């Protein structure tokens, strides 16, 4: 019985499928479904395009951030190199100061006693702090000059090295040094306005020995005359 019904249904369906109206209706349904799917695909495509555009903007933003960081890294590296170079210089200066400090300890007791008014404290750090102060540099120069004028030149080389070191270090504390050493040449004519005549010198003549260089200000004014022998 069921087989007969199925056969009848199939036969009726086949007949219906041959009906032009049914065929048109099926086409309409199929086309409507296709348009619906196409609309869905287009919607998905628009969403994906928006997502891609958003991601591209994020990528561009991140690339800009990366560029900024790379610039900052380059600047930091340059600063680090400058700091490292300065640190190396400071270490070299400190080592030289340590060596000078040790040498100063070997000076005679009268000389060390005289220098106590200039170099206070008992450490290398105190030695450096006192040494770079202009007033102490000026006092040291005066002390060396007096020693030379009194004929006490046995320790002049050590004292001269001490003066030259701290004179140079004082200049480093400024962007442009306030003072510079007076340029005196051997065999130049002695001049009262530029030189101080040391013991055992002629009344006039040419410079034969520079015992203690003087220094001038940046505008050329003579602050300390060079102590020379003629």
Coordinates of C-alpha atoms in Angstrom, one line a residue:
X1 CA 0.0 0.0 0.0
X2 CA 2.8 2.3 0.9
X3 CA 4.7 1.5 -2.2
X4 CA 1.7 2.4 -4.3
X5 CA 1.4 5.8 -2.4
X6 CA 5.1 6.5 -2.9
X7 CA 4.9 5.6 -6.6
X8 CA 1.8 7.9 -7.0
X9 CA 3.6 10.7 -5.1
X10 CA 6.7 10.4 -7.3
X11 CA 4.6 10.4 -10.5
X12 CA 2.7 13.4 -9.4
X13 CA 5.9 15.2 -8.5
X14 CA 7.5 14.4 -11.8
X15 CA 4.4 15.8 -13.6
X16 CA 4.5 18.9 -11.4
X17 CA 8.2 19.4 -12.2
X18 CA 7.3 19.6 -15.8
X19 CA 4.8 22.4 -15.1
X20 CA 6.3 25.8 -16.3
X21 CA 4.9 27.6 -13.3
X22 CA 6.6 25.2 -10.9
X23 CA 9.8 25.4 -12.8
X24 CA 9.7 29.2 -12.6
X25 CA 9.0 29.1 -8.9
X26 CA 11.9 26.8 -8.3
X27 CA 14.1 29.2 -10.3
X28 CA 12.9 32.1 -8.2
X29 CA 13.6 30.2 -4.9
X30 CA 17.0 29.2 -6.2
X31 CA 17.9 32.7 -7.3
X32 CA 16.6 34.2 -4.0
X33 CA 18.8 31.7 -2.1
X34 CA 21.8 32.5 -4.3
X35 CA 21.3 36.3 -3.8
X36 CA 21.0 35.7 0.0
X37 CA 24.2 33.8 0.1
X38 CA 25.9 36.3 -2.2
X39 CA 24.8 39.1 0.2
X40 CA 26.2 37.2 3.1
X41 CA 29.5 36.7 1.3
X42 CA 29.6 40.4 0.4
X43 CA 28.9 41.3 4.0
X44 CA 31.7 39.0 5.2
X45 CA 34.0 40.4 2.6
X46 CA 33.3 44.0 3.8
X47 CA 33.9 42.9 7.4
X48 CA 37.2 41.4 6.4
X49 CA 38.2 44.4 4.4
X50 CA 37.5 46.6 7.4
X51 CA 39.5 44.3 9.6
X52 CA 42.4 44.3 7.2
X53 CA 42.3 48.1 7.1
X54 CA 42.3 48.3 10.9
X55 CA 45.2 45.9 11.1
X56 CA 47.1 47.9 8.5
X57 CA 46.6 51.0 10.6
X58 CA 47.9 49.2 13.6
X59 CA 50.9 47.9 11.7
X60 CA 51.7 51.5 10.5
X61 CA 51.3 52.8 14.1
X62 CA 53.6 50.0 15.4
X63 CA 56.1 50.7 12.7
X64 CA 56.1 54.4 13.7
X65 CA 56.6 53.4 17.4
X66 CA 59.4 51.1 16.4
X67 CA 61.1 53.9 14.4
X68 CA 60.8 56.2 17.4
X69 CA 62.3 53.6 19.7
X70 CA 65.1 53.0 17.3
X71 CA 65.9 56.7 17.3
X72 CA 65.8 56.7 21.1
X73 CA 68.0 53.6 21.2
X74 CA 70.5 55.3 18.9
X75 CA 70.5 58.5 21.0
X76 CA 70.9 56.4 24.2
X77 CA 73.8 54.5 22.7
X78 CA 75.5 57.7 21.7
X79 CA 75.0 59.0 25.3
X80 CA 76.3 55.8 26.7
X81 CA 79.4 56.0 24.5
X82 CA 80.0 59.6 25.6
X83 CA 79.5 58.7 29.2
X84 CA 81.9 55.7 28.8
X85 CA 84.5 57.9 27.1
X86 CA 84.2 60.5 29.9
X87 CA 84.3 57.7 32.5
X88 CA 87.5 56.4 31.0
X89 CA 89.0 59.9 31.1
X90 CA 87.9 60.3 34.7
X91 CA 89.5 57.0 35.6
X92 CA 92.7 58.1 33.9
X93 CA 92.6 61.4 35.7
X94 CA 91.9 59.6 39.0
X95 CA 94.8 57.2 38.5
X96 CA 97.1 60.1 37.8
X97 CA 95.8 61.9 40.9
X98 CA 96.5 58.7 43.0
X99 CA 100.0 58.6 41.7
X100 CA 100.6 62.2 42.5
X101 CA 99.1 61.8 45.9
X102 CA 101.6 59.0 46.6
X103 CA 104.5 61.0 45.3
X104 CA 103.4 64.0 47.5
X105 CA 103.6 61.7 50.5
X106 CA 107.3 61.3 49.7
X107 CA 108.1 65.1 49.9
X108 CA 110.1 66.4 52.7
X109 CA 108.4 67.2 56.0
X110 CA 108.8 71.0 55.7
X111 CA 107.3 70.9 52.2
X112 CA 104.4 68.7 53.3
X113 CA 103.8 70.9 56.3
X114 CA 103.6 74.0 54.1
X115 CA 101.2 72.2 51.7
X116 CA 98.8 71.3 54.5
X117 CA 97.2 74.7 54.2
X118 CA 96.4 73.9 50.5
X119 CA 95.7 70.2 50.6
X120 CA 93.5 69.5 53.6
X121 CA 92.3 66.0 54.5
X122 CA 94.0 62.6 54.3
X123 CA 92.6 60.9 51.3
X124 CA 92.9 60.9 47.5
X125 CA 89.4 62.3 47.3
X126 CA 90.2 65.2 49.6
X127 CA 93.4 65.8 47.6
X128 CA 91.4 66.1 44.4
X129 CA 88.7 68.3 45.9
X130 CA 91.2 70.7 47.3
X131 CA 93.5 70.6 44.3
X132 CA 91.0 71.7 41.6
X133 CA 89.9 74.9 43.5
X134 CA 91.4 78.0 41.9
X135 CA 92.4 79.6 45.2
X136 CA 94.5 76.5 46.0
X137 CA 96.0 76.4 42.6
X138 CA 97.0 80.0 42.9
X139 CA 98.5 79.4 46.4
X140 CA 100.4 76.4 45.1
X141 CA 101.9 78.5 42.3
X142 CA 102.9 81.1 44.9
X143 CA 104.5 78.5 47.1
X144 CA 106.5 77.0 44.2
X145 CA 107.7 80.4 43.1
X146 CA 108.8 81.2 46.7
X147 CA 110.7 77.9 46.9
X148 CA 112.5 78.7 43.6
X149 CA 113.3 82.3 44.7
X150 CA 114.7 81.0 47.9
X151 CA 116.9 78.5 46.0
X152 CA 115.0 75.4 47.1
X153 CA 114.6 73.6 43.8
X154 CA 115.2 70.0 44.9
X155 CA 111.5 69.2 44.8
X156 CA 110.5 71.6 42.1
X157 CA 109.7 68.9 39.5
X158 CA 107.2 67.2 41.8
X159 CA 105.6 70.5 42.8
X160 CA 105.5 71.6 39.1
X161 CA 103.8 68.3 38.1
X162 CA 101.3 68.9 40.9
X163 CA 100.5 72.4 39.7
X164 CA 100.2 71.5 36.0
X165 CA 97.8 68.6 36.8
X166 CA 95.4 70.6 38.9
X167 CA 95.6 73.6 36.6
X168 CA 94.5 71.3 33.7
X169 CA 91.8 69.7 35.8
X170 CA 90.4 73.1 36.9
X171 CA 90.1 74.0 33.2
X172 CA 87.9 70.9 32.6
X173 CA 85.3 72.1 35.1
X174 CA 84.3 74.8 32.6
X175 CA 83.0 74.6 29.1
X176 CA 85.8 77.0 28.1
X177 CA 88.8 77.3 30.5
X178 CA 89.1 80.6 32.3
X179 CA 92.9 80.5 32.2
X180 CA 95.7 79.2 30.1
X181 CA 99.4 78.7 30.6
X182 CA 101.7 81.5 29.4
X183 CA 103.6 80.5 26.4
X184 CA 107.3 81.1 27.0
X185 CA 110.0 80.0 24.5
X186 CA 113.6 79.2 25.2
X187 CA 116.0 81.9 23.9
X188 CA 113.3 84.6 23.8
X189 CA 114.3 88.0 25.3
X190 CA 113.6 88.4 29.0
X191 CA 110.8 90.9 29.6
X192 CA 109.9 92.3 33.0
X193 CA 106.2 92.5 32.1
X194 CA 106.1 88.8 31.3
X195 CA 108.8 87.1 33.3
X196 CA 110.2 86.9 36.8
X197 CA 114.0 86.6 37.1
X198 CA 115.1 83.6 39.2
X199 CA 118.3 83.3 41.3
X200 CA 121.6 83.0 39.5
X201 CA 120.3 84.9 36.5
X202 CA 121.8 87.7 34.5
X203 CA 120.4 91.2 34.7
X204 CA 119.2 90.9 31.1
X205 CA 119.4 88.6 28.2
X206 CA 117.6 85.6 26.7
X207 CA 115.6 82.9 28.6
X208 CA 117.7 79.9 29.2
X209 CA 115.4 77.9 31.6
X210 CA 111.7 78.0 32.4
X211 CA 111.4 77.0 36.0
X212 CA 107.7 77.7 36.5
X213 CA 105.2 78.7 33.8
X214 CA 102.9 81.5 34.5
X215 CA 99.3 81.8 33.3
X216 CA 97.0 84.3 31.7
X217 CA 93.2 84.9 31.6
X218 CA 91.2 84.2 28.5
X219 CA 91.3 87.9 27.6
X220 CA 95.1 87.9 27.6
X221 CA 95.7 89.5 31.0
X222 CA 98.8 88.2 32.7
X223 CA 97.8 86.7 36.1
X224 CA 101.1 85.0 37.1
X225 CA 104.4 85.8 35.3
X226 CA 106.6 82.8 34.4
X227 CA 109.7 82.3 36.6
X228 CA 112.7 82.0 34.3
X229 CA 116.4 81.9 34.4
X230 CA 118.5 84.1 32.0

